[in-house]
């Protein structure tokens, strides 16, 4: 179950697409995201790039609850995020089962806290030492029957203590980390004797866990209360939350998920009626569905790496017109519209300068044999590099006279340098030199016939 948001800081409206909870695996969630991405991009009416769209991914498992992972910035992150959230819910359900086995339920759970700063005035543990020196409060929270459970794994390399720490950070505003320490993982914190002193003072048994939280008095008290609340929730199940996506594929607490009472329309904006006529006009203006385009492209046999990009490319309609009306070979059109711009972009060229009129004229020139196929990429590069005037030259293919002039120039300047003057060697070197001079404006077959003729034979007789 997921949402996709598309926004634009320059004033384009926010579009929210909500799907039904029908995806069953982390991979399916990402696949649906890709479909939605291709659909909106196929309209040509959305901004693209990093931050243009974000996904809210809702995850639940059997026995769990809906958890919303907010603002996922990239689709490739979704499978791991979804997997880790499903793992977290399963592990929280297993933790609940363990608490029930110990006789701890939401009703029977007991937690309490007291100030313990006076007991730790001589501690060498710097976070608490600095807090006491600043006049802050240190609270000791006793979680009865919780021994060892704050080390219960929830996500990859993440433990239940993180569930408490995140709550304390967000709700109690204790953002400096660490904001809690606990007796289930006492190393590198207090000295053993200090843990023992606090445990004795608070009456902590071997079956209990002791948590220390510190900060300004109000925040430290709030942090202690949230620790108790989250520990009690664990005996009930998986609490409904909004969580934030983290770079390592795990997620962290962001806020309590609002209930249905929060889901209301914006009362400042009156609803606008969408008439049947307007819906019909919208339907008529929609592009062909991307899956229908993909099916047609596969029937045409265009290169595999061009199929999906072409389904949502701004040149999809140009491709259809070129293939159906201009009779441009489908493979050629796909290569020119998808592969060639990628190559030029890798060379550092601004492919945003390409426009439909130029590309249509380019493909037309090839079909009408005004430009050989071999010269298309060079023509595009020349256009991006030197502009429209250069392109006007490329629309004029090299004439027979021009090819003969290049051959004569080769014979005069280059032939004396050739040690091996066999016809085949001279032919290969002449062709390479002439085609380089032509820069793609010369047809290869026509040039070959002219060169062989000028060499005193023909290409076919030599073969």
Coordinates of C-alpha atoms in Angstrom, one line a residue:
X1 CA 0.0 0.0 0.0
X2 CA 1.7 3.2 -1.1
X3 CA 1.4 6.8 -2.0
X4 CA 3.3 8.8 -4.6
X5 CA 3.6 12.6 -4.3
X6 CA 4.7 14.8 -7.2
X7 CA 5.5 18.4 -6.3
X8 CA 7.0 21.4 -7.9
X9 CA 8.3 24.4 -6.0
X10 CA 7.5 26.7 -8.9
X11 CA 3.8 26.3 -8.5
X12 CA 2.7 23.0 -10.2
X13 CA 0.0 21.3 -8.2
X14 CA 0.7 18.4 -5.8
X15 CA -0.6 15.1 -7.2
X16 CA -1.2 12.3 -4.7
X17 CA -1.8 8.8 -6.1
X18 CA -3.0 6.2 -3.6
X19 CA -2.9 2.5 -4.4
X20 CA -4.9 -0.3 -2.8
X21 CA -3.0 -2.7 -0.4
X22 CA -2.5 -5.4 -3.0
X23 CA 1.3 -5.7 -3.2
X24 CA 2.6 -8.8 -1.5
X25 CA 6.4 -8.5 -1.7
X26 CA 9.0 -5.7 -1.4
X27 CA 9.8 -6.2 -5.1
X28 CA 6.1 -5.7 -6.1
X29 CA 6.0 -2.4 -4.2
X30 CA 9.0 -1.1 -6.2
X31 CA 7.5 -2.4 -9.5
X32 CA 4.2 -0.5 -8.9
X33 CA 6.3 2.6 -8.2
X34 CA 8.0 2.2 -11.5
X35 CA 4.7 1.8 -13.3
X36 CA 3.3 5.0 -11.7
X37 CA 6.6 6.8 -12.5
X38 CA 6.3 5.8 -16.2
X39 CA 2.6 6.8 -16.4
X40 CA 3.1 10.3 -15.0
X41 CA 6.2 10.9 -17.1
X42 CA 4.5 9.8 -20.2
X43 CA 2.1 12.8 -19.9
X44 CA 5.0 15.2 -20.3
X45 CA 3.3 17.4 -17.7
X46 CA 5.5 16.7 -14.6
X47 CA 8.8 17.9 -13.4
X48 CA 11.5 15.2 -13.2
X49 CA 14.7 14.8 -11.3
X50 CA 15.7 14.2 -7.7
X51 CA 13.0 15.4 -5.3
X52 CA 10.3 15.7 -7.9
X53 CA 8.5 12.8 -6.5
X54 CA 8.5 11.0 -3.2
X55 CA 6.8 7.8 -2.0
X56 CA 5.0 7.1 1.2
X57 CA 5.2 3.3 1.6
X58 CA 2.7 1.6 3.9
X59 CA 3.7 -1.8 5.3
X60 CA 1.8 -4.3 7.4
X61 CA 2.2 -8.0 8.2
X62 CA -0.3 -10.5 9.5
X63 CA -1.0 -9.6 13.1
X64 CA 0.8 -6.2 12.7
X65 CA -0.5 -2.8 11.7
X66 CA -0.2 -0.2 9.0
X67 CA 3.2 1.6 9.3
X68 CA 3.8 4.5 7.0
X69 CA 7.4 5.1 5.9
X70 CA 7.4 8.7 4.9
X71 CA 9.0 10.5 2.0
X72 CA 11.1 7.7 0.3
X73 CA 13.2 9.7 -2.2
X74 CA 14.2 6.9 -4.6
X75 CA 12.4 3.8 -5.9
X76 CA 15.4 1.5 -5.6
X77 CA 15.3 2.0 -1.8
X78 CA 11.8 0.6 -1.5
X79 CA 12.5 -3.2 -1.5
X80 CA 15.0 -3.0 1.4
X81 CA 12.9 -0.5 3.4
X82 CA 9.8 -2.6 3.0
X83 CA 11.7 -5.8 3.9
X84 CA 13.2 -4.2 7.0
X85 CA 9.8 -2.8 8.1
X86 CA 8.2 -6.3 7.7
X87 CA 11.1 -7.7 9.7
X88 CA 10.6 -5.1 12.4
X89 CA 6.9 -6.0 12.7
X90 CA 7.5 -9.7 12.8
X91 CA 10.2 -9.2 15.5
X92 CA 7.9 -6.9 17.5
X93 CA 5.2 -9.6 17.4
X94 CA 7.8 -12.2 18.6
X95 CA 8.8 -9.8 21.4
X96 CA 5.1 -9.5 22.4
X97 CA 4.9 -13.3 22.5
X98 CA 8.0 -13.4 24.8
X99 CA 6.5 -10.8 27.1
X100 CA 3.3 -12.8 27.3
X101 CA 5.3 -15.9 28.1
X102 CA 6.8 -14.0 31.0
X103 CA 3.3 -13.0 32.1
X104 CA 3.6 -9.4 31.0
X105 CA 0.6 -7.9 29.1
X106 CA -0.5 -4.3 28.5
X107 CA -2.5 -4.6 31.7
X108 CA 0.0 -6.3 33.9
X109 CA 3.1 -4.4 32.8
X110 CA 4.7 -2.2 35.5
X111 CA 7.2 0.6 35.0
X112 CA 8.3 3.5 37.2
X113 CA 11.0 6.1 37.4
X114 CA 12.9 8.2 40.0
X115 CA 15.7 10.8 39.9
X116 CA 19.1 9.3 40.4
X117 CA 21.4 12.2 39.7
X118 CA 22.7 12.3 43.3
X119 CA 23.8 8.7 43.0
X120 CA 25.9 9.5 39.9
X121 CA 27.6 12.7 40.9
X122 CA 31.1 11.1 40.6
X123 CA 30.5 9.2 37.4
X124 CA 33.1 9.3 34.7
X125 CA 30.6 8.6 32.0
X126 CA 30.8 12.0 30.2
X127 CA 27.2 12.4 28.9
X128 CA 25.7 12.1 32.4
X129 CA 28.7 13.8 34.0
X130 CA 28.1 16.9 31.8
X131 CA 24.3 16.8 32.3
X132 CA 24.7 16.8 36.1
X133 CA 27.3 19.6 35.9
X134 CA 24.8 21.6 33.9
X135 CA 22.1 21.1 36.6
X136 CA 20.1 18.7 34.5
X137 CA 18.0 15.8 35.7
X138 CA 18.9 12.1 35.5
X139 CA 16.0 9.7 35.8
X140 CA 16.2 5.9 36.4
X141 CA 13.4 4.0 34.7
X142 CA 12.6 0.5 35.9
X143 CA 11.0 -1.8 33.4
X144 CA 9.8 -4.8 35.4
X145 CA 10.3 -8.2 33.8
X146 CA 12.1 -6.8 30.9
X147 CA 15.6 -8.3 31.5
X148 CA 17.5 -8.7 28.2
X149 CA 14.7 -7.5 26.0
X150 CA 16.1 -4.1 25.0
X151 CA 18.7 -6.1 23.1
X152 CA 15.9 -7.8 21.1
X153 CA 16.6 -7.4 17.4
X154 CA 14.0 -5.5 15.4
X155 CA 15.7 -4.5 12.1
X156 CA 19.1 -5.2 10.5
X157 CA 21.7 -4.4 13.2
X158 CA 18.9 -2.6 15.1
X159 CA 17.5 -3.4 18.6
X160 CA 14.4 -2.6 20.6
X161 CA 16.3 0.0 22.6
X162 CA 16.3 2.1 19.4
X163 CA 12.5 2.1 19.5
X164 CA 12.7 3.8 22.9
X165 CA 15.6 6.1 22.0
X166 CA 13.8 7.4 18.9
X167 CA 10.6 8.1 20.9
X168 CA 12.7 10.0 23.5
X169 CA 14.5 12.0 20.8
X170 CA 11.3 13.0 19.0
X171 CA 8.7 13.4 21.8
X172 CA 10.9 14.4 24.7
X173 CA 13.1 16.6 22.4
X174 CA 16.3 15.0 23.8
X175 CA 18.1 15.1 20.4
X176 CA 21.7 14.8 21.6
X177 CA 22.8 11.2 21.3
X178 CA 23.1 9.0 23.3
X179 CA 19.9 10.1 25.1
X180 CA 19.4 6.8 27.0
X181 CA 21.6 4.0 28.3
X182 CA 20.3 0.7 29.8
X183 CA 21.4 -2.2 31.9
X184 CA 20.9 -4.8 29.0
X185 CA 24.0 -3.3 27.4
X186 CA 26.0 -1.8 30.2
X187 CA 29.4 -1.8 28.6
X188 CA 31.2 1.5 27.9
X189 CA 28.7 3.5 30.0
X190 CA 28.6 3.5 33.7
X191 CA 31.0 1.5 35.9
X192 CA 29.7 -1.8 37.1
X193 CA 29.7 -0.4 40.7
X194 CA 27.6 2.6 39.6
X195 CA 25.0 0.3 37.9
X196 CA 24.9 -1.8 41.1
X197 CA 24.4 1.3 43.2
X198 CA 21.4 2.6 41.2
X199 CA 19.9 -0.9 40.9
X200 CA 19.9 -1.3 44.7
X201 CA 18.5 2.2 45.3
X202 CA 15.6 1.6 42.9
X203 CA 15.0 -2.0 43.9
X204 CA 15.8 -3.4 40.4
X205 CA 15.7 -7.2 40.4
X206 CA 17.6 -9.6 38.1
X207 CA 14.4 -9.9 36.0
X208 CA 14.1 -6.2 35.4
X209 CA 15.8 -3.7 33.1
X210 CA 17.1 -0.3 34.2
X211 CA 17.1 2.6 31.7
X212 CA 18.7 6.0 32.4
X213 CA 17.5 9.1 30.6
X214 CA 18.8 12.7 31.3
X215 CA 18.2 16.3 30.3
X216 CA 16.3 19.4 31.4
X217 CA 13.8 18.4 34.1
X218 CA 10.7 18.5 32.0
X219 CA 12.3 16.7 29.1
X220 CA 13.9 14.1 31.3
X221 CA 10.5 13.4 32.9
X222 CA 8.8 13.2 29.5
X223 CA 11.6 10.9 28.3
X224 CA 11.1 8.6 31.2
X225 CA 7.3 8.5 30.7
X226 CA 7.8 7.7 26.9
X227 CA 10.1 4.9 27.8
X228 CA 7.4 3.3 30.0
X229 CA 4.7 3.9 27.3
X230 CA 6.8 2.3 24.6
X231 CA 7.7 -0.7 26.8
X232 CA 4.0 -1.2 27.6
X233 CA 3.1 -0.9 23.9
X234 CA 5.4 -3.8 23.1
X235 CA 3.3 -6.1 25.3
X236 CA 0.2 -5.1 23.2
X237 CA 1.6 -5.3 19.6
X238 CA 2.9 -3.0 16.9
X239 CA 1.9 0.6 17.4
X240 CA 0.7 2.6 14.4
X241 CA 3.5 5.1 13.5
X242 CA 4.8 7.3 10.8
X243 CA 8.5 6.4 10.3
X244 CA 11.3 8.0 8.3
X245 CA 13.4 6.2 5.7
X246 CA 17.1 6.0 6.7
X247 CA 20.0 5.6 4.2
X248 CA 20.9 2.1 5.4
X249 CA 17.5 0.8 4.4
X250 CA 16.2 0.7 8.0
X251 CA 13.6 3.2 9.4
X252 CA 13.2 5.3 12.5
X253 CA 10.3 6.8 14.5
X254 CA 9.0 10.1 13.2
X255 CA 5.5 10.5 14.9
X256 CA 2.4 8.7 16.0
X257 CA 0.3 7.9 12.9
X258 CA -2.9 10.0 13.0
X259 CA -6.2 8.2 13.2
X260 CA -9.2 8.6 10.9
X261 CA -10.3 11.8 12.6
X262 CA -7.3 13.5 11.1
X263 CA -8.2 12.5 7.5
X264 CA -10.5 15.4 6.5
X265 CA -10.5 17.8 3.5
X266 CA -8.9 21.2 3.8
X267 CA -11.7 23.3 5.2
X268 CA -10.2 26.5 3.7
X269 CA -10.8 25.3 0.1
X270 CA -14.3 24.5 -1.1
X271 CA -14.6 21.3 -3.2
X272 CA -14.7 21.7 -7.0
X273 CA -17.1 19.6 -9.0
X274 CA -15.5 17.7 -11.9
X275 CA -18.1 17.4 -14.6
X276 CA -18.5 14.4 -16.9
X277 CA -17.6 16.6 -19.9
X278 CA -14.3 17.6 -18.3
X279 CA -13.5 14.0 -17.4
X280 CA -14.1 13.0 -21.0
X281 CA -11.8 15.8 -22.3
X282 CA -9.1 14.6 -19.9
X283 CA -9.5 11.0 -21.1
X284 CA -9.2 12.1 -24.7
X285 CA -6.0 14.0 -23.9
X286 CA -4.3 11.2 -22.1
X287 CA -1.3 9.5 -23.8
X288 CA -1.4 5.8 -24.8
X289 CA -0.9 3.6 -21.7
X290 CA 2.8 2.8 -21.2
X291 CA 2.1 -1.0 -21.1
X292 CA 0.4 -0.7 -24.6
X293 CA 3.4 1.2 -25.9
X294 CA 5.7 -1.4 -24.5
X295 CA 3.7 -4.2 -26.1
X296 CA 3.9 -2.5 -29.5
X297 CA 7.6 -1.8 -29.2
X298 CA 8.4 -5.4 -28.5
X299 CA 6.4 -6.4 -31.6
X300 CA 8.5 -3.9 -33.6
X301 CA 11.7 -5.6 -32.3
X302 CA 13.5 -2.4 -31.3
X303 CA 16.6 -2.7 -29.0
X304 CA 15.7 -4.0 -25.5
X305 CA 17.4 -1.1 -23.8
X306 CA 15.2 1.4 -25.6
X307 CA 11.8 -0.2 -24.9
X308 CA 11.1 1.0 -21.3
X309 CA 12.7 4.5 -21.6
X310 CA 10.7 5.1 -24.8
X311 CA 7.4 4.3 -23.1
X312 CA 7.6 7.5 -21.0
X313 CA 10.0 9.5 -23.3
X314 CA 8.8 13.0 -24.5
X315 CA 9.6 11.6 -28.0
X316 CA 7.2 8.7 -27.8
X317 CA 4.6 10.4 -30.0
X318 CA 7.3 11.4 -32.4
X319 CA 8.5 7.8 -32.6
X320 CA 4.9 6.7 -33.4
X321 CA 4.5 9.3 -36.1
X322 CA 7.9 8.6 -37.6
X323 CA 7.3 4.8 -37.8
X324 CA 3.7 4.9 -38.9
X325 CA 3.6 8.0 -41.2
X326 CA 7.2 8.5 -42.4
X327 CA 8.0 4.8 -42.6
X328 CA 11.2 5.3 -40.6
X329 CA 12.6 1.9 -39.6
X330 CA 11.5 1.3 -36.0
X331 CA 15.0 0.3 -34.9
X332 CA 16.6 3.4 -36.4
X333 CA 14.0 5.7 -34.8
X334 CA 14.4 4.1 -31.3
X335 CA 18.2 4.3 -31.6
X336 CA 18.1 8.0 -32.7
X337 CA 15.6 9.1 -30.0
X338 CA 16.8 7.0 -27.0
X339 CA 20.4 5.7 -27.5
X340 CA 22.0 8.7 -29.3
X341 CA 20.9 11.3 -26.7
X342 CA 22.4 9.1 -24.0
X343 CA 25.7 8.9 -25.8
X344 CA 25.8 12.7 -26.4
X345 CA 24.9 13.3 -22.7
X346 CA 27.9 11.2 -21.6
X347 CA 30.1 13.4 -23.8
X348 CA 28.9 16.4 -21.8
X349 CA 26.6 17.8 -24.4
X350 CA 23.3 19.6 -23.4
X351 CA 20.7 17.3 -24.9
X352 CA 17.9 19.6 -23.7
X353 CA 18.6 21.6 -26.8
X354 CA 17.1 18.7 -28.9
X355 CA 13.5 19.5 -29.9
X356 CA 10.8 17.6 -31.8
X357 CA 11.1 19.8 -34.9
X358 CA 14.8 19.1 -35.3
X359 CA 14.4 15.3 -34.6
X360 CA 11.5 15.0 -37.0
X361 CA 13.5 16.8 -39.7
X362 CA 16.5 14.6 -39.0
X363 CA 14.5 11.3 -39.4
X364 CA 12.9 12.7 -42.5
X365 CA 16.3 13.5 -44.0
X366 CA 17.3 9.9 -43.5
X367 CA 14.1 8.4 -45.1
X368 CA 14.4 10.7 -48.1
X369 CA 18.1 9.7 -48.4
X370 CA 19.3 13.3 -47.9
X371 CA 21.4 12.0 -44.9
X372 CA 23.0 8.6 -44.6
X373 CA 22.2 6.6 -41.4
X374 CA 25.9 6.6 -40.5
X375 CA 25.8 10.4 -40.3
X376 CA 22.9 10.8 -37.9
X377 CA 24.9 10.8 -34.7
X378 CA 27.5 13.2 -36.0
X379 CA 24.7 15.5 -37.3
X380 CA 23.1 15.5 -33.8
X381 CA 26.5 16.3 -32.2
X382 CA 27.2 19.1 -34.7
X383 CA 23.8 20.6 -34.1
X384 CA 24.3 20.6 -30.3
X385 CA 27.8 21.8 -30.6
X386 CA 27.4 24.5 -33.3
X387 CA 23.7 25.1 -33.8
X388 CA 21.1 25.4 -36.5
X389 CA 23.4 26.8 -39.2
X390 CA 25.6 23.7 -39.1
X391 CA 22.6 21.5 -39.3
X392 CA 21.6 23.2 -42.6
X393 CA 24.8 21.9 -44.0
X394 CA 24.2 18.4 -42.8
X395 CA 20.9 18.3 -44.6
X396 CA 22.8 18.4 -47.9
X397 CA 24.4 15.0 -48.6
X398 CA 27.8 14.8 -50.2
X399 CA 27.5 14.8 -54.0
X400 CA 29.4 12.5 -56.4
X401 CA 31.5 15.4 -57.4
X402 CA 32.4 16.2 -53.7
X403 CA 33.4 12.5 -53.1
X404 CA 35.6 12.5 -56.2
X405 CA 37.3 15.7 -55.0
X406 CA 38.0 14.1 -51.7
X407 CA 39.5 11.0 -53.5
X408 CA 41.7 13.2 -55.6
X409 CA 42.8 15.1 -52.5
X410 CA 43.6 11.7 -50.8
X411 CA 45.6 10.6 -53.9
X412 CA 47.6 13.8 -53.8
X413 CA 48.3 14.2 -50.1
X414 CA 47.9 10.7 -48.6
X415 CA 48.7 8.2 -51.3
X416 CA 52.4 9.0 -51.6
X417 CA 52.7 8.1 -47.9
X418 CA 51.2 4.6 -48.4
X419 CA 54.0 1.9 -48.6
X420 CA 51.5 -0.9 -49.4
X421 CA 49.8 0.2 -52.6
X422 CA 47.7 -3.0 -53.3
X423 CA 44.2 -2.0 -54.5
X424 CA 42.5 -3.5 -51.4
X425 CA 44.8 -1.6 -49.0
X426 CA 44.4 1.7 -50.9
X427 CA 40.6 1.2 -51.0
X428 CA 40.4 0.7 -47.2
X429 CA 42.5 3.7 -46.4
X430 CA 40.8 5.9 -49.0
X431 CA 37.4 5.0 -47.6
X432 CA 38.4 5.7 -44.1
X433 CA 39.9 9.1 -45.0
X434 CA 37.0 10.2 -47.2
X435 CA 34.3 9.1 -44.7
X436 CA 36.1 11.1 -42.1
X437 CA 36.1 14.2 -44.3
X438 CA 32.4 13.7 -45.1
X439 CA 31.6 13.5 -41.4
X440 CA 28.6 11.3 -42.0
X441 CA 27.2 13.2 -45.0
X442 CA 28.4 10.5 -47.5
X443 CA 26.5 7.3 -48.1
X444 CA 28.9 4.4 -47.5
X445 CA 27.8 2.2 -50.4
X446 CA 27.8 5.0 -52.9
X447 CA 31.2 6.1 -51.7
X448 CA 32.6 2.6 -52.0
X449 CA 31.4 2.3 -55.6
X450 CA 32.9 5.6 -56.5
X451 CA 36.3 4.8 -54.9
X452 CA 36.6 1.4 -56.6
X453 CA 35.7 3.0 -59.9
X454 CA 38.4 5.7 -59.5
X455 CA 40.8 2.9 -58.6
X456 CA 40.1 1.3 -61.9
X457 CA 37.8 -1.5 -60.9
X458 CA 34.6 -2.1 -58.8
X459 CA 33.9 -3.3 -55.4
X460 CA 32.1 -6.4 -56.6
X461 CA 34.9 -7.4 -59.0
X462 CA 37.5 -7.1 -56.2
X463 CA 35.5 -9.3 -53.9

